[in-house]
Amino acid sequence: MENLLSVKNLRVEIPLAAGQLLPVRGISFDLKKGETLCVVGESGCGKSLTSLAIMGLLPKIAQRKADRLEFAGKDLTGLSERQMSAIRGNDMAMIFQEPMTSLNPAYTIGNQLMEGLIRHKGVSRSTARDRAILLLEKVGITAAASRLPQYPHQLSGGLRQRVMIAMSLMCTPDLIIADEPTTALDVTIQAQILRMIKELQAELGMAMIFITHDLGVVARIADKIAVMYAGTFVETGTAEQIFNAPMHPYTKGLLSCIPVPGKTDRGSRLGSIPGIVPSLIGGIDGCGFRSRCPYAQDACATEPTLTDRESGHTCRCIHEASKLKALTWEVA
Amino acid sequence: MLHFFLKRLALAALVALTVSLISFSLLFLAGDPAIALAGEGATDADIHAIRTQYGFDRPVMEQYLFWLKNALAGDFGTSYYFKTPVINLIAEKMPTTMILGLSAISFAILLSIPLGVLAAVKPNSLFDRIALFISVIGQAIPSFWFGLILIVTFAVKLRWVPVSGSDSWQHFILPTIVLGYYATPAIMRLTRAGMLEVLRADYIRTARAKGIRPGKVLFKHALRNAVIPVVGLAAVQLGFMLGGSVIIESIFALNGAGFLAFESISRNDFPVVQALILIFSLIYVLLTLLADLLNAWLDPRIRVA
Ligand SMILES: Nc1ncnc2c1ncn2[C@@H]1O[C@H](COP(=O)(O)OP(=O)(O)OP(=O)(O)O)[C@@H](O)[C@H]1O
Ligand code: SF4
Ligand SMILES: [Mg+2]
């Protein structure tokens, strides 16, 4: 099948007083129609900036560079803000990490839900209203019609995030990017919203990039997984490959941190791998995981490349695939 | 909301009362009104007669309370100069001043809000710098001087508009520009600062993510939030403008309440001056009250509690 999204060597650069920050340093992947790619990684590894870069929504100071950024056969790299605006919301939509601040305080929920549909599909207000009510019901909001005249400040965080999800679905986009849509919410709602997103995605046949800290979530929804570290993918593969035969030491570290019911505190985050991430300012010498890796060797001082190890399972490490598979994660 | 309103209203009344008392006392500090009123060449007996006739021999506080009691009933006494009721004079002149004030604030808003928005879109760009330059000039040059330049250029040389008077709408063009321009810098800078802040907000990113057109993102999603404090400022500026109309109306011989105030001061026509000070300060106080209410109303977080 043809690729819906094709990304090659995507980079983000932010000029700071301390030097050039390189939070995204060469991301490549392809996504087919209806597929779900999960991107996992610690806080600050560049997940949000990667998704914002794809959407063309980076903060002003950040610059996007890419060898290829194609969506539905269209090259996105040269498009103006106006041209992008015709695609965003219509063909590709995004759910943000911050439900509390992502809705405009000055307008009603109904207004904010309807305007995208009216803009892209040119439908009447009453058609837009019906669709808004339908989607609010789909995301599990009761008495949906009575929510339309309400303002964001009248809704809880969970409700706001549901509204954001409904909003992203208004035009039935081909691609939806969900940036940690549940992290800001409490645990019971998290599971509910996750199930709902998954159902809607299957029902509407959308492709999804799902970003998360939480490998537990990944296991439930991913077709493909990309493990991100310090601005690059260090391992990619199918959900099966990553969970059953992880290769990269960092992935193994993450997997060892998955909460086990009854044993680990609920809601505890990843990032319990000891050590610190290298500075993202300027280049990184060698493997960025070197200072934290139990298997680091002298050869790790030259940066390894992301190479295909077997049937699309890629890994960025100096070690052989067979050796990597045999390694177990041990905290030094 | 009601509680908030009543509190502001009480405060506003107090401020207006204080202003009227101060203005009343100031007239006495300025000299003996009886001497001024009697005019040159008056005898001591004349002055004395006037003093008792107008009650200037009574304690100031007593005079003030007497004046206030009548004023509250709408009776501001009789003009010394015109010999007609002050309230009639003011009712006749006030519309001109109101038209001038409203058109000046409209001019200021229509000019400064778009400038502020555009300046915020590209901060530190050439456009932003030019807008800043315009605003600095606006605050630096005195209104009367600016007014005279406009008169010389557009009325005398180019003959596009009449020089002075208040017979047609054309007469209002230059005064509107001079008075409105004065308020432009403050409104523009507040708009720019507000927009800069709002444009960084997550909900602007959401609007863009929905594919809302760039212009609509700016003017619907951003400006609506940035404009809340601007509305308050504009109301206060309108109050200043009514004060400023004293100067502007004099320059352009626009026959409004401001011009009347200017002339009454030079004629020692105290009842008119006192009434105008009270009315102008009342309007000012009401405008600030209105600004507070508008702010509260514009922000759904306050309005829809
Ligand atoms: N506007 C910005 N200016 C400067 N640095 C930024 C900016 N936005 C992000 N960064 C930096 O870029 C890096 C990547 O940020 P990003 O938000 O993509 O991380 P993330 O993987 O989404 O983290 P999290 O899981 O906490 O959301 C971080 O180090 C962050 O501090
Ligand atoms: S390249 Fe070296 S340091 Fe990096 S993950 Fe592999 S073994 Fe560890
Ligand atoms: Mg993030």
Short mmCIF file of C-alpha atoms in Angstrom, two decimals, chain B residues 55-178:
data_model
loop_
_atom_site.label_atom_id
_atom_site.label_comp_id
_atom_site.label_asym_id
_atom_site.label_seq_id
_atom_site.Cartn_x
_atom_site.Cartn_y
_atom_site.Cartn_z
CA GLY B 55 -23.62 84.48 48.85
CA PHE B 56 -19.82 84.68 48.65
CA ASP B 57 -19.74 85.93 52.24
CA ARG B 58 -20.97 82.57 53.52
CA PRO B 59 -18.56 79.80 54.58
CA VAL B 60 -17.21 77.87 51.57
CA MET B 61 -18.60 74.58 52.84
CA GLU B 62 -22.06 76.04 53.14
CA GLN B 63 -21.86 77.43 49.63
CA TYR B 64 -20.64 74.09 48.33
CA LEU B 65 -23.47 72.13 49.94
CA PHE B 66 -26.00 74.62 48.63
CA TRP B 67 -24.53 74.37 45.14
CA LEU B 68 -24.35 70.56 45.32
CA LYS B 69 -27.96 70.28 46.47
CA ASN B 70 -29.13 72.30 43.48
CA ALA B 71 -26.73 70.56 41.12
CA LEU B 72 -28.08 67.16 42.08
CA ALA B 73 -31.51 68.47 41.16
CA GLY B 74 -30.13 69.55 37.79
CA ASP B 75 -29.91 73.23 38.65
CA PHE B 76 -26.42 74.60 38.12
CA GLY B 77 -27.44 78.21 38.54
CA THR B 78 -27.26 81.01 36.00
CA SER B 79 -24.33 81.92 33.82
CA TYR B 80 -22.78 85.26 34.86
CA TYR B 81 -21.99 86.02 31.28
CA PHE B 82 -24.97 84.75 29.32
CA LYS B 83 -27.50 85.28 32.11
CA THR B 84 -29.17 82.02 31.09
CA PRO B 85 -29.43 78.76 33.05
CA VAL B 86 -26.15 76.89 32.96
CA ILE B 87 -27.87 73.59 32.33
CA ASN B 88 -29.36 74.90 29.07
CA LEU B 89 -25.99 76.15 27.89
CA ILE B 90 -24.37 72.80 28.57
CA ALA B 91 -27.20 70.83 27.00
CA GLU B 92 -26.76 72.88 23.89
CA LYS B 93 -22.97 72.45 23.64
CA MET B 94 -22.52 68.92 24.93
CA PRO B 95 -23.60 67.02 21.78
CA THR B 96 -20.79 68.59 19.76
CA THR B 97 -18.24 67.48 22.34
CA MET B 98 -19.74 64.01 22.53
CA ILE B 99 -19.61 63.65 18.75
CA LEU B 100 -16.01 64.82 18.76
CA GLY B 101 -15.08 62.45 21.60
CA LEU B 102 -16.77 59.44 20.07
CA SER B 103 -15.40 60.03 16.60
CA ALA B 104 -11.93 60.61 18.04
CA ILE B 105 -11.98 57.38 20.03
CA SER B 106 -13.34 55.52 17.00
CA PHE B 107 -10.57 56.96 14.87
CA ALA B 108 -8.00 55.98 17.50
CA ILE B 109 -9.36 52.43 17.78
CA LEU B 110 -9.64 51.88 14.04
CA LEU B 111 -6.11 53.07 13.55
CA SER B 112 -4.31 51.63 16.54
CA ILE B 113 -5.79 48.14 16.89
CA PRO B 114 -4.91 46.96 13.36
CA LEU B 115 -1.48 48.60 13.72
CA GLY B 116 -0.96 46.87 17.07
CA VAL B 117 -2.02 43.49 15.67
CA LEU B 118 0.24 43.77 12.63
CA ALA B 119 3.14 44.98 14.75
CA ALA B 120 2.74 41.92 16.97
CA VAL B 121 2.67 39.50 14.03
CA LYS B 122 6.20 40.46 13.07
CA PRO B 123 7.80 41.89 16.19
CA ASN B 124 10.90 44.00 15.53
CA SER B 125 10.20 44.06 11.81
CA LEU B 126 10.38 47.27 9.82
CA PHE B 127 6.61 47.63 10.14
CA ASP B 128 6.81 47.22 13.91
CA ARG B 129 9.50 49.89 14.09
CA ILE B 130 7.53 52.32 11.97
CA ALA B 131 4.45 51.76 14.12
CA LEU B 132 6.53 52.37 17.23
CA PHE B 133 7.94 55.54 15.68
CA ILE B 134 4.45 56.81 14.90
CA SER B 135 3.38 56.13 18.45
CA VAL B 136 6.38 57.86 19.98
CA ILE B 137 5.69 60.92 17.84
CA GLY B 138 2.06 60.82 18.91
CA GLN B 139 3.04 61.06 22.52
CA ALA B 140 5.79 63.59 22.01
CA ILE B 141 4.18 66.37 19.98
CA PRO B 142 1.74 68.69 21.76
CA SER B 143 -1.83 68.50 20.48
CA PHE B 144 -2.15 72.21 19.81
CA TRP B 145 0.98 72.21 17.69
CA PHE B 146 -0.13 69.12 15.77
CA GLY B 147 -3.54 70.77 15.32
CA LEU B 148 -1.97 73.92 13.92
CA ILE B 149 0.16 71.94 11.48
CA LEU B 150 -2.94 70.16 10.22
CA ILE B 151 -4.86 73.42 9.89
CA VAL B 152 -2.06 75.05 7.94
CA THR B 153 -1.58 72.05 5.68
CA PHE B 154 -5.06 70.73 5.01
CA ALA B 155 -7.31 73.72 5.63
CA VAL B 156 -5.22 76.71 4.61
CA LYS B 157 -2.91 75.34 1.90
CA LEU B 158 -4.79 72.40 0.42
CA ARG B 159 -8.25 73.69 1.31
CA TRP B 160 -9.56 70.14 1.72
CA VAL B 161 -11.43 70.93 4.92
CA PRO B 162 -12.78 74.07 6.59
CA VAL B 163 -10.43 75.94 8.91
CA SER B 164 -12.70 76.29 11.91
CA GLY B 165 -16.26 76.22 13.17
CA SER B 166 -18.71 73.38 13.67
CA ASP B 167 -21.34 73.70 10.97
CA SER B 168 -20.75 70.48 9.04
CA TRP B 169 -19.19 67.07 9.48
CA GLN B 170 -16.14 68.27 7.56
CA HIS B 171 -15.42 70.57 10.47
CA PHE B 172 -14.94 67.56 12.68
CA ILE B 173 -12.31 65.82 10.57
CA LEU B 174 -9.18 67.60 11.75
CA PRO B 175 -10.21 67.85 15.42
CA THR B 176 -11.04 64.13 15.36
CA ILE B 177 -7.61 63.29 13.99
CA VAL B 178 -5.76 65.49 16.47
#
